[in-house]
Amino acid sequence: MPVRLKKFVGSIGVLLFLAAYIWAVASLAPFIPARWWAQIPYFGLSGMLWGAPLIPLIRWMNRED
């Protein structure tokens, strides 16, 4: 597959994943207690963990075949 096509497909994949991830985090947020000790870890972890599932996709996008 040409590199430009891989980057296009990967970019669409990243956008779709981020849209689903944001929807999931926002949907679960009302179930988190309204206490700082519960909200800080929830929003802190959800703000950092979105990148981990995307690493294989980004590596695939940038790999030259």
Short mmCIF file of N, CA, C and O in Angstrom, two decimals, residues 29-65:
data_model
loop_
_atom_site.label_atom_id
_atom_site.label_comp_id
_atom_site.label_asym_id
_atom_site.label_seq_id
_atom_site.Cartn_x
_atom_site.Cartn_y
_atom_site.Cartn_z
N ALA A 29 -18.58 10.00 32.52
CA ALA A 29 -18.29 11.06 33.49
C ALA A 29 -19.42 11.32 34.49
O ALA A 29 -19.13 11.56 35.66
N PRO A 30 -20.69 11.27 34.11
CA PRO A 30 -21.74 11.51 35.11
C PRO A 30 -21.79 10.47 36.23
O PRO A 30 -22.34 10.71 37.29
N PHE A 31 -21.21 9.30 35.99
CA PHE A 31 -21.22 8.25 37.00
C PHE A 31 -20.08 8.37 38.01
O PHE A 31 -20.04 7.62 38.98
N ILE A 32 -19.16 9.30 37.76
CA ILE A 32 -18.05 9.54 38.68
C ILE A 32 -18.57 10.45 39.80
O ILE A 32 -19.20 11.47 39.53
N PRO A 33 -18.30 10.09 41.04
CA PRO A 33 -18.79 10.94 42.14
C PRO A 33 -18.25 12.37 42.02
O PRO A 33 -17.14 12.60 41.53
N ALA A 34 -19.04 13.32 42.47
CA ALA A 34 -18.66 14.73 42.39
C ALA A 34 -17.71 15.10 43.52
O ALA A 34 -17.94 16.05 44.28
N ARG A 35 -16.66 14.36 43.64
CA ARG A 35 -15.61 14.60 44.65
C ARG A 35 -14.28 14.72 43.93
O ARG A 35 -14.01 14.00 42.97
N TRP A 36 -13.42 15.59 44.41
CA TRP A 36 -12.15 15.83 43.74
C TRP A 36 -11.29 14.57 43.72
O TRP A 36 -10.58 14.33 42.75
N TRP A 37 -11.36 13.74 44.77
CA TRP A 37 -10.51 12.56 44.84
C TRP A 37 -10.95 11.48 43.85
O TRP A 37 -10.21 10.55 43.57
N ALA A 38 -12.14 11.59 43.29
CA ALA A 38 -12.61 10.65 42.27
C ALA A 38 -12.46 11.24 40.87
O ALA A 38 -12.12 10.52 39.93
N GLN A 39 -12.66 12.54 40.74
CA GLN A 39 -12.62 13.15 39.41
C GLN A 39 -11.21 13.37 38.90
O GLN A 39 -10.97 13.23 37.71
N ILE A 40 -10.28 13.72 39.79
CA ILE A 40 -8.90 13.96 39.34
C ILE A 40 -8.30 12.71 38.71
O ILE A 40 -7.76 12.78 37.60
N PRO A 41 -8.37 11.53 39.35
CA PRO A 41 -7.81 10.34 38.67
C PRO A 41 -8.56 9.97 37.40
O PRO A 41 -7.94 9.58 36.40
N TYR A 42 -9.88 10.09 37.40
CA TYR A 42 -10.65 9.72 36.22
C TYR A 42 -10.27 10.58 35.01
O TYR A 42 -9.93 10.06 33.94
N PHE A 43 -10.33 11.90 35.18
CA PHE A 43 -10.04 12.78 34.06
C PHE A 43 -8.55 12.80 33.74
O PHE A 43 -8.15 12.96 32.58
N GLY A 44 -7.72 12.64 34.75
CA GLY A 44 -6.28 12.58 34.50
C GLY A 44 -5.89 11.35 33.68
O GLY A 44 -5.17 11.45 32.69
N LEU A 45 -6.40 10.18 34.09
CA LEU A 45 -6.09 8.96 33.34
C LEU A 45 -6.73 8.96 31.96
O LEU A 45 -6.11 8.55 30.98
N SER A 46 -7.99 9.39 31.87
CA SER A 46 -8.61 9.40 30.55
C SER A 46 -7.98 10.42 29.63
O SER A 46 -7.98 10.24 28.41
N GLY A 47 -7.37 11.45 30.17
CA GLY A 47 -6.66 12.41 29.34
C GLY A 47 -5.32 11.91 28.85
O GLY A 47 -4.80 12.38 27.84
N MET A 48 -4.75 10.92 29.53
CA MET A 48 -3.44 10.38 29.13
C MET A 48 -3.55 9.06 28.38
O MET A 48 -2.69 8.77 27.54
N LEU A 49 -4.55 8.26 28.66
CA LEU A 49 -4.60 6.90 28.11
C LEU A 49 -5.07 6.82 26.66
O LEU A 49 -4.97 5.75 26.06
N TRP A 50 -5.55 7.89 26.09
CA TRP A 50 -6.04 7.82 24.71
C TRP A 50 -4.92 7.52 23.72
O TRP A 50 -5.18 6.96 22.65
N GLY A 51 -3.70 7.86 24.05
CA GLY A 51 -2.60 7.66 23.10
C GLY A 51 -2.12 6.23 22.99
O GLY A 51 -1.65 5.81 21.93
N ALA A 52 -2.25 5.45 24.05
CA ALA A 52 -1.71 4.09 24.05
C ALA A 52 -2.30 3.20 22.95
O ALA A 52 -1.54 2.51 22.26
N PRO A 53 -3.60 3.17 22.72
CA PRO A 53 -4.12 2.32 21.66
C PRO A 53 -3.76 2.79 20.25
O PRO A 53 -3.84 2.03 19.30
N LEU A 54 -3.37 4.04 20.13
CA LEU A 54 -3.06 4.58 18.80
C LEU A 54 -1.61 4.31 18.37
O LEU A 54 -1.29 4.49 17.20
N ILE A 55 -0.76 3.91 19.28
CA ILE A 55 0.66 3.71 18.95
C ILE A 55 0.84 2.70 17.81
O ILE A 55 1.57 2.99 16.86
N PRO A 56 0.19 1.51 17.84
CA PRO A 56 0.38 0.58 16.72
C PRO A 56 -0.10 1.16 15.38
O PRO A 56 0.53 0.93 14.34
N LEU A 57 -1.20 1.89 15.40
CA LEU A 57 -1.70 2.48 14.17
C LEU A 57 -0.73 3.52 13.61
O LEU A 57 -0.46 3.56 12.41
N ILE A 58 -0.18 4.34 14.47
CA ILE A 58 0.76 5.37 14.02
C ILE A 58 2.04 4.73 13.52
O ILE A 58 2.62 5.18 12.51
N ARG A 59 2.51 3.66 14.17
CA ARG A 59 3.69 2.95 13.67
C ARG A 59 3.42 2.36 12.30
O ARG A 59 4.27 2.40 11.41
N TRP A 60 2.23 1.77 12.11
CA TRP A 60 1.88 1.21 10.81
C TRP A 60 1.83 2.29 9.74
O TRP A 60 2.29 2.08 8.62
N MET A 61 1.29 3.45 10.10
CA MET A 61 1.18 4.54 9.13
C MET A 61 2.55 5.00 8.66
O MET A 61 2.73 5.35 7.50
N ASN A 62 3.53 5.02 9.54
CA ASN A 62 4.83 5.57 9.22
C ASN A 62 5.83 4.54 8.71
O ASN A 62 6.94 4.89 8.35
N ARG A 63 5.44 3.27 8.70
CA ARG A 63 6.35 2.22 8.25
C ARG A 63 6.42 2.20 6.72
O ARG A 63 5.42 2.27 6.03
N GLU A 64 7.61 2.11 6.23
CA GLU A 64 7.84 1.99 4.78
C GLU A 64 7.87 0.50 4.44
O GLU A 64 8.63 -0.26 5.01
N ASP A 65 7.04 0.09 3.51
CA ASP A 65 7.04 -1.32 3.11
C ASP A 65 7.95 -1.57 1.95
O ASP A 65 8.28 -0.82 1.15
#
